[in-house]
XYZ file of C-alpha atoms in Angstrom:
395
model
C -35.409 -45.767 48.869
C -36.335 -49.275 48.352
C -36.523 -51.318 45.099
C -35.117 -53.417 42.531
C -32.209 -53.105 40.608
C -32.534 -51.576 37.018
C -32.628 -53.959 34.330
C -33.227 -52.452 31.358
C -30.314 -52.483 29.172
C -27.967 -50.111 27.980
C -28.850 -46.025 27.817
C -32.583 -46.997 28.492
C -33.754 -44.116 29.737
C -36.074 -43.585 33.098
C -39.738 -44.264 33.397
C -42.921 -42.794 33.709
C -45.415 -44.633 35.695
C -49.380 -43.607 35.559
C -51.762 -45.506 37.998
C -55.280 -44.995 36.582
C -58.423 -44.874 38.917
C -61.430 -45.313 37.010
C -64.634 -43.969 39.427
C -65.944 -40.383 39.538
C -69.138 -39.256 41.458
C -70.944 -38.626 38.009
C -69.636 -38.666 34.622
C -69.269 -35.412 32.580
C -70.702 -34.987 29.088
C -67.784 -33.867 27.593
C -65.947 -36.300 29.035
C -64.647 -39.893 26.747
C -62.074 -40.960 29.187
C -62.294 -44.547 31.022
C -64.525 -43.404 33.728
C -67.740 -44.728 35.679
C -70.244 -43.599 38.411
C -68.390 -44.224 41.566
C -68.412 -48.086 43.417
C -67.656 -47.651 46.842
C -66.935 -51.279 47.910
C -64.618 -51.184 44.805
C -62.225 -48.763 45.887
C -61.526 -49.911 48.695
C -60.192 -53.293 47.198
C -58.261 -51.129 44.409
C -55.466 -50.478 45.606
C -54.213 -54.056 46.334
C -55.226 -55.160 42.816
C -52.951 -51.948 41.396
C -50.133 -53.241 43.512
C -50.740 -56.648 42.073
C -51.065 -55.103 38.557
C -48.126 -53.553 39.322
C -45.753 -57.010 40.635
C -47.052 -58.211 36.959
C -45.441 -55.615 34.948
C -42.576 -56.019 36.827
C -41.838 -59.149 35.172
C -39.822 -57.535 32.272
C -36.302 -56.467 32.689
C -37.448 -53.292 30.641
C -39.894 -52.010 33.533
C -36.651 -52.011 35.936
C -35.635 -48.456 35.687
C -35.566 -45.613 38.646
C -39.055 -44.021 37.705
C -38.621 -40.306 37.569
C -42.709 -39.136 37.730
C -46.081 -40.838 38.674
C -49.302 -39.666 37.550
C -52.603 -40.973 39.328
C -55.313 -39.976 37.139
C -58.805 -40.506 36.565
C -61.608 -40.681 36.436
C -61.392 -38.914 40.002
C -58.396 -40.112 41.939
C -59.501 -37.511 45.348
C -62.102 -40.344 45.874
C -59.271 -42.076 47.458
C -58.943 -41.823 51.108
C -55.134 -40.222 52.235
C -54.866 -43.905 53.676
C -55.218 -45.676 50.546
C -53.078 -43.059 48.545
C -50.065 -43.640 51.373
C -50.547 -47.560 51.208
C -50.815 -47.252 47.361
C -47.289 -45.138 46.997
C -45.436 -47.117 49.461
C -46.444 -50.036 47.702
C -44.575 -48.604 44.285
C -41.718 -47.685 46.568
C -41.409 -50.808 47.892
C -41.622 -52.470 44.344
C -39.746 -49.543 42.014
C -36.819 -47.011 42.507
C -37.754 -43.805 42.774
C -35.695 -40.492 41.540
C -34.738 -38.458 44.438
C -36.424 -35.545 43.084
C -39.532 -37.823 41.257
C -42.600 -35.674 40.577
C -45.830 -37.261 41.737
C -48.894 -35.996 40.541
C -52.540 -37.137 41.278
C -55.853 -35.290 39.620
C -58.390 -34.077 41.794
C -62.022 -32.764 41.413
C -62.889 -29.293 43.445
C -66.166 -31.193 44.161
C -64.505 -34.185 46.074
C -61.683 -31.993 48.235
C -61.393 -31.998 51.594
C -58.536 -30.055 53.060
C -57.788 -33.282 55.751
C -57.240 -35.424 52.342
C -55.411 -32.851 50.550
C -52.852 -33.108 53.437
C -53.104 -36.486 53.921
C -51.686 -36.348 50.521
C -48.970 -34.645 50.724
C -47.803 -36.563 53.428
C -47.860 -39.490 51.476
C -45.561 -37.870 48.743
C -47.440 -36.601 46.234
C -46.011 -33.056 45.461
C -48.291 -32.271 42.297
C -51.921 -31.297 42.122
C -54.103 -31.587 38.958
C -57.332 -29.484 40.232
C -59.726 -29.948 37.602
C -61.765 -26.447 37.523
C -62.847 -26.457 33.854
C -64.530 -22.720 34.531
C -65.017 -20.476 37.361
C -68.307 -19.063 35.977
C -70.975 -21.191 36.998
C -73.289 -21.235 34.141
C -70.733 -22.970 32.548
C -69.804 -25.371 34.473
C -73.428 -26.606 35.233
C -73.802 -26.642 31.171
C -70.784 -28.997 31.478
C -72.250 -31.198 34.377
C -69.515 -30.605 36.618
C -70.397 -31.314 40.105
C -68.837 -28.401 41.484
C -69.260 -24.503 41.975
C -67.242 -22.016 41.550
C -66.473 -21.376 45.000
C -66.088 -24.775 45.906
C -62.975 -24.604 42.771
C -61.675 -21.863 44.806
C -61.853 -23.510 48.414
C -59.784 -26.582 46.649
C -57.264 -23.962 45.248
C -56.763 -23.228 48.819
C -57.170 -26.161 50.541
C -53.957 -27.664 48.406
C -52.119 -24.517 49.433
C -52.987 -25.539 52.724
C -51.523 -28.407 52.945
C -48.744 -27.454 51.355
C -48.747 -28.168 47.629
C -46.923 -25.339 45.653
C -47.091 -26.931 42.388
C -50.658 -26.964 41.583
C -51.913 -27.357 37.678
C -54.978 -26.178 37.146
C -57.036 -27.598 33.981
C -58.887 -24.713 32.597
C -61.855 -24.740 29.053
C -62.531 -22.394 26.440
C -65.024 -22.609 23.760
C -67.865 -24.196 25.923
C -71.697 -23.659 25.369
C -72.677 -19.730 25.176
C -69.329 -18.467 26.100
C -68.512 -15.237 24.735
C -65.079 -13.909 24.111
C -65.895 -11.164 27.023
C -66.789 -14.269 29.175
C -63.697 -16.575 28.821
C -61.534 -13.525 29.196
C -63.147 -13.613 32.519
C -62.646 -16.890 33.132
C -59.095 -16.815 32.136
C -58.492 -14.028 34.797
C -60.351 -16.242 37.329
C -57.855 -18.704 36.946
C -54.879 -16.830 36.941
C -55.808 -14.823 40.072
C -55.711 -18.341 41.836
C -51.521 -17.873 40.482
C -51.218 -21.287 39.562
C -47.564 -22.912 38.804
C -48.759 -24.561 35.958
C -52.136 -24.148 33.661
C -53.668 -26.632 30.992
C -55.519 -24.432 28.729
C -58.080 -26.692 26.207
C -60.682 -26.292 23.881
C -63.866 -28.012 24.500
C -63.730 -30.968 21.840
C -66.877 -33.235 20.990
C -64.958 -36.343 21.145
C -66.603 -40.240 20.361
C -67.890 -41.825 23.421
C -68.846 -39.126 24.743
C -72.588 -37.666 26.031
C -72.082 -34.375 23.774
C -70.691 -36.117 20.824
C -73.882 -37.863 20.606
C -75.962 -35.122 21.598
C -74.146 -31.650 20.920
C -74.699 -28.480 22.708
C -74.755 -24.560 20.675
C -70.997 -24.011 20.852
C -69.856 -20.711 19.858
C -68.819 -19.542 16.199
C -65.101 -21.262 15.565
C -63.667 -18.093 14.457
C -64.827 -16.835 17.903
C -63.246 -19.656 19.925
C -60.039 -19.344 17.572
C -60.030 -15.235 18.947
C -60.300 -17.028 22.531
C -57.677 -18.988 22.130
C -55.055 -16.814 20.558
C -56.274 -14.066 23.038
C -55.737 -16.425 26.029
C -52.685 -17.268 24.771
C -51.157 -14.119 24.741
C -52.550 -13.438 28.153
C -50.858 -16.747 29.607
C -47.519 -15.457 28.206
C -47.764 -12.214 29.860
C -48.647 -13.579 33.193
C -45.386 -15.272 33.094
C -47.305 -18.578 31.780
C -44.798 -19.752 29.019
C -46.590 -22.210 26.314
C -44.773 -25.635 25.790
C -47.159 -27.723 24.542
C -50.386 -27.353 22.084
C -52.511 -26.754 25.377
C -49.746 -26.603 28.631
C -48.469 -23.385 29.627
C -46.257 -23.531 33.170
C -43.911 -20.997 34.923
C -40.088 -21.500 34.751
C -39.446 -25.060 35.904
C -42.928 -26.047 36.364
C -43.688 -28.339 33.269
C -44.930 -30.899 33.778
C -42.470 -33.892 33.583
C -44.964 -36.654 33.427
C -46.399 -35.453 30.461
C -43.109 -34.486 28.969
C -42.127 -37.793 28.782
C -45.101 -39.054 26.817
C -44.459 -35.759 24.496
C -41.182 -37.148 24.456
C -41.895 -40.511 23.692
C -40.661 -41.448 26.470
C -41.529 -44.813 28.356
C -43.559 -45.522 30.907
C -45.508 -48.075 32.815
C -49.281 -47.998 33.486
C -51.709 -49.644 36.132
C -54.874 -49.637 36.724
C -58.386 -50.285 34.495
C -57.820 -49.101 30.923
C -54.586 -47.786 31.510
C -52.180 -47.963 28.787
C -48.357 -49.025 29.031
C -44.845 -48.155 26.323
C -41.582 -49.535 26.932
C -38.937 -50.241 25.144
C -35.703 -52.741 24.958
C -32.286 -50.813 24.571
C -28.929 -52.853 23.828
C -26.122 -51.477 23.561
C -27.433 -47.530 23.496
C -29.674 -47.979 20.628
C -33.486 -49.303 20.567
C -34.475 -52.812 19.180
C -37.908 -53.032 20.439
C -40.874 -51.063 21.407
C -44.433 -52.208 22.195
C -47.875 -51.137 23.932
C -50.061 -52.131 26.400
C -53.478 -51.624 27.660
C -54.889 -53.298 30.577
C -58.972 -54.357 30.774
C -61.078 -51.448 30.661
C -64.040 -51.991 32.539
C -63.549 -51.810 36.203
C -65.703 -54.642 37.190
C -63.229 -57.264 34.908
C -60.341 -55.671 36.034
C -61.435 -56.590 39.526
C -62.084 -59.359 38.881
C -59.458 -61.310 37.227
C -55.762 -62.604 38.000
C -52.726 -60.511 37.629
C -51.543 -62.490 34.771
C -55.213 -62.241 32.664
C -54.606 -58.100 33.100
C -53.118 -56.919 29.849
C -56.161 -56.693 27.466
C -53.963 -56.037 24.179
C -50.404 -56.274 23.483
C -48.589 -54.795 20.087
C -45.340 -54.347 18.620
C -44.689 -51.516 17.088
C -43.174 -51.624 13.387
C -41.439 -49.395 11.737
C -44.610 -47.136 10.336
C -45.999 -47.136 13.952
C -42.749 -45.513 15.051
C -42.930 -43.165 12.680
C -46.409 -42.017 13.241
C -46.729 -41.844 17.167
C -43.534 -39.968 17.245
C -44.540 -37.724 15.200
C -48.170 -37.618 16.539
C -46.278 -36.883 20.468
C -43.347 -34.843 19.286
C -45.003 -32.340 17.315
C -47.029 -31.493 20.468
C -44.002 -29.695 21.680
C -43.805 -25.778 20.973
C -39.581 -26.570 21.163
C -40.372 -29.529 18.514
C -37.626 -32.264 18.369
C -34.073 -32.521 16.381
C -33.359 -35.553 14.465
C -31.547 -37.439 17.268
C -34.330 -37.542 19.621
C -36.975 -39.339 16.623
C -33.313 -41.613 16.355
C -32.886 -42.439 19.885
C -36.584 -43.188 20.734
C -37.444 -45.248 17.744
C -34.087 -46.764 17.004
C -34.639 -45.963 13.376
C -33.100 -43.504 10.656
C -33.571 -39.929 10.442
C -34.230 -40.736 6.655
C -37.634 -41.500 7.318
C -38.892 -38.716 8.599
C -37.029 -36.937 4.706
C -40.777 -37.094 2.536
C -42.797 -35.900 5.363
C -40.652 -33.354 6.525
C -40.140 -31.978 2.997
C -44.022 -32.174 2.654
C -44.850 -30.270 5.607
C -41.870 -27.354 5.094
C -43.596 -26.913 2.126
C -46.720 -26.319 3.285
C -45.410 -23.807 5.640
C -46.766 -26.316 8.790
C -43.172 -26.090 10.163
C -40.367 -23.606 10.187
C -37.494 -24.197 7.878
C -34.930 -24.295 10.878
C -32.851 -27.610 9.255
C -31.820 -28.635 12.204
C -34.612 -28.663 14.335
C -38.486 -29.773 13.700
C -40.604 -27.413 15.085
C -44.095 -26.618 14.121
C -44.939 -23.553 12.825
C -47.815 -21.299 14.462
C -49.916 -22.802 11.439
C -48.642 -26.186 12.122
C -49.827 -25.963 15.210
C -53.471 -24.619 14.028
C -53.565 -27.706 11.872
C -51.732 -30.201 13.952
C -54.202 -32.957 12.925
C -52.682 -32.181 9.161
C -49.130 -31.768 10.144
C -49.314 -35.395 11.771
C -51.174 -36.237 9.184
C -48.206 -36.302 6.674
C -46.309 -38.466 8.586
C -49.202 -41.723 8.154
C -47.879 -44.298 5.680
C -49.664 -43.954 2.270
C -51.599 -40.853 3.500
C -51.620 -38.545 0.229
């Protein structure tokens, strides 16, 4: 493969890379991600302005580093036309070095597929699909505004088969408006008869900015949806779907690396409108830097400025960030972290994390394993709290 050399110092580890595309035919209610009714002429002038996003980030040492996963997300990224995807990824290939065995996933909506695109895909490299069912019952998925049905989720399913895809993800909702614990047991089985490799399994959350948080729907009891959820997850496990993260269960050697690496807090790069960047400087093995990015968010500006007038916000992280969005990543993971990964990402002392730790142990929010953090099934219940403890000044 083609691409620069890697610049980025010594024992910097690879990248992630997440290209964001911000259109969708409508947008959900539940929904508080970066995303806007669809613009036709816009997309197809997106994909040059990514690649030009892209030549920009390049301009730090610390971005050249063979990129081991790529994640187009959305918004709906199966707008895109299998041309544009194949012009888009040989465009990072021509620009980046690729791991021989990089995962590249890209999101798609049941109600956009088309089985021509889905290979068109796949012949353009991407070897990961994120098929965003939600439900297979269709009263609840019109009370979530999706656009699609649930036969149309399971014509996608096999559409990506198809074309050849056998690591599908497939993103999957509990706790939504008049569901029952009867009913999302059937929606669970739903899912897992279509035997996907890899299954996020969320809880319908009424987040800010979106339509629901400003105008909720009747959600069932929350000791109901917390039966749901620890029912569901003892049905994941014995379908051979092992838990790794809060809400990502996968089959043996299908986690998801992308996301690992955020989890992980790992680096990565990101393009696109609203998408959001980490990377760090290394010297000599150890880190002495680490900042964030986030490009303009609205589409329309994105568009419509110069590569160099991209990058909306820039920040440094200091010491108390560190601590905090490790800790707010790393305690995702159902394996947790040892000492010497917070070290080796952050650069700083294992010291730091001392109070916190002792705090949470003592709530019971992890286990007392000494030489491994790892969140206890309560800690996990109450991850907002466990992170929590880790927040400068937060008593």
């Amino acid at each position: 493969m083609t691409g620069h050399a890697t610049g980025a110092g010594d024992g910097a580890p690879s990248l992630g890379l997440y290209i964001h595309l911000p259109w969708c035919v409508r947008k959900c209610p539940y929904c508080d991600f970066n995303s806007h009714p669809v613009a036709g002429a816009a997309l197809a002038a997106y994909v040059e302005h990514l690649l030009a996003d892209l030549d920009r980030a390049l301009t730090v040492p610390e971005a050249h580093r063979p990129v081991a996963s790529i994640f187009i997300g959305g918004g709906t990224p199966s707008l895109l036309p299998g041309s544009a995807v194949a012009r888009l990824l040989d465009g990072v290939r021509a620009r980046l070095t690729l791991a021989p065995d990089a995962e590249i996933s890209l999101e798609a909506n049941p109600g956009t597929a088309e089985a021509r695109r889905f290979a068109a895909y796949r012949e353009a490299g991407v070897n990961r699909l994120s098929i965003g069912v939600q439900s297979l019952e269709a009263e609840r998925l019109v009370a979530l505004g999706r656009i699609h049905s649930p036969e149309e989720a399971r014509a996608a399913v096999a559409m990506a088969r198809a074309a050849g895809f056998d690591n599908l993800n497939l993103d999957l909702m509990f706790g939504l408006p008049g569901q029952t614990p009867a009913l999302a047991r059937a929606d669970l089985e739903a899912a897992l008869a279509l035997a996907p490799e890899h299954l996020s399994y969320y809880q319908l959350s009424l987040e800010p900015g979106s339509a629901f948080h400003d105008d909720p729907p009747p959600l069932p009891d929350p000791d109901l949806v917390a039966d749901i959820a620890a029912a569901g997850q003892e049905r994941l496990a014995a379908a051979g779907l092992a838990r790794y993260e809060v809400s990502a269960y996968a089959r043996a050697g299908r986690r998801c690396r992308h996301n690992l690496n955020y989890w992980r807090f790992g680096d990565y790069l990101g393009i696109g409108a609203g998408a959001h960047a980490k990377l760090s400087r290394w010297r000599d093995g150890r880190v002495e830097r680490v900042w964030r990015e986030a490009r303009l968010a609205d589409p329309g500006a994105y568009l419509g400025a110069v590569p160099g007038a991209l990058v909306a916000e820039r920040r440094v992280l200091d010491a108390d960030d560190l601590v905090v969005e490790f800790a707010l990543n790393a305690l995702r993971l159902v394996e947790g972290f040892v000492p010497a990964d917070f070290v080796r990402a952050t650069g700083l002392p294992v010291t730091r994390l001392a109070v916190p730790l002792e705090r949470a142990r003592a709530l019971g929010l992890i286990e007392p394993d000494p030489a491994r953090v790892v969140p206890s099934a309560r800690g996990r219940d109450f991850l907002d709290d466990l992170v929590g403890l880790f927040v400068p000044g937060d008593d």
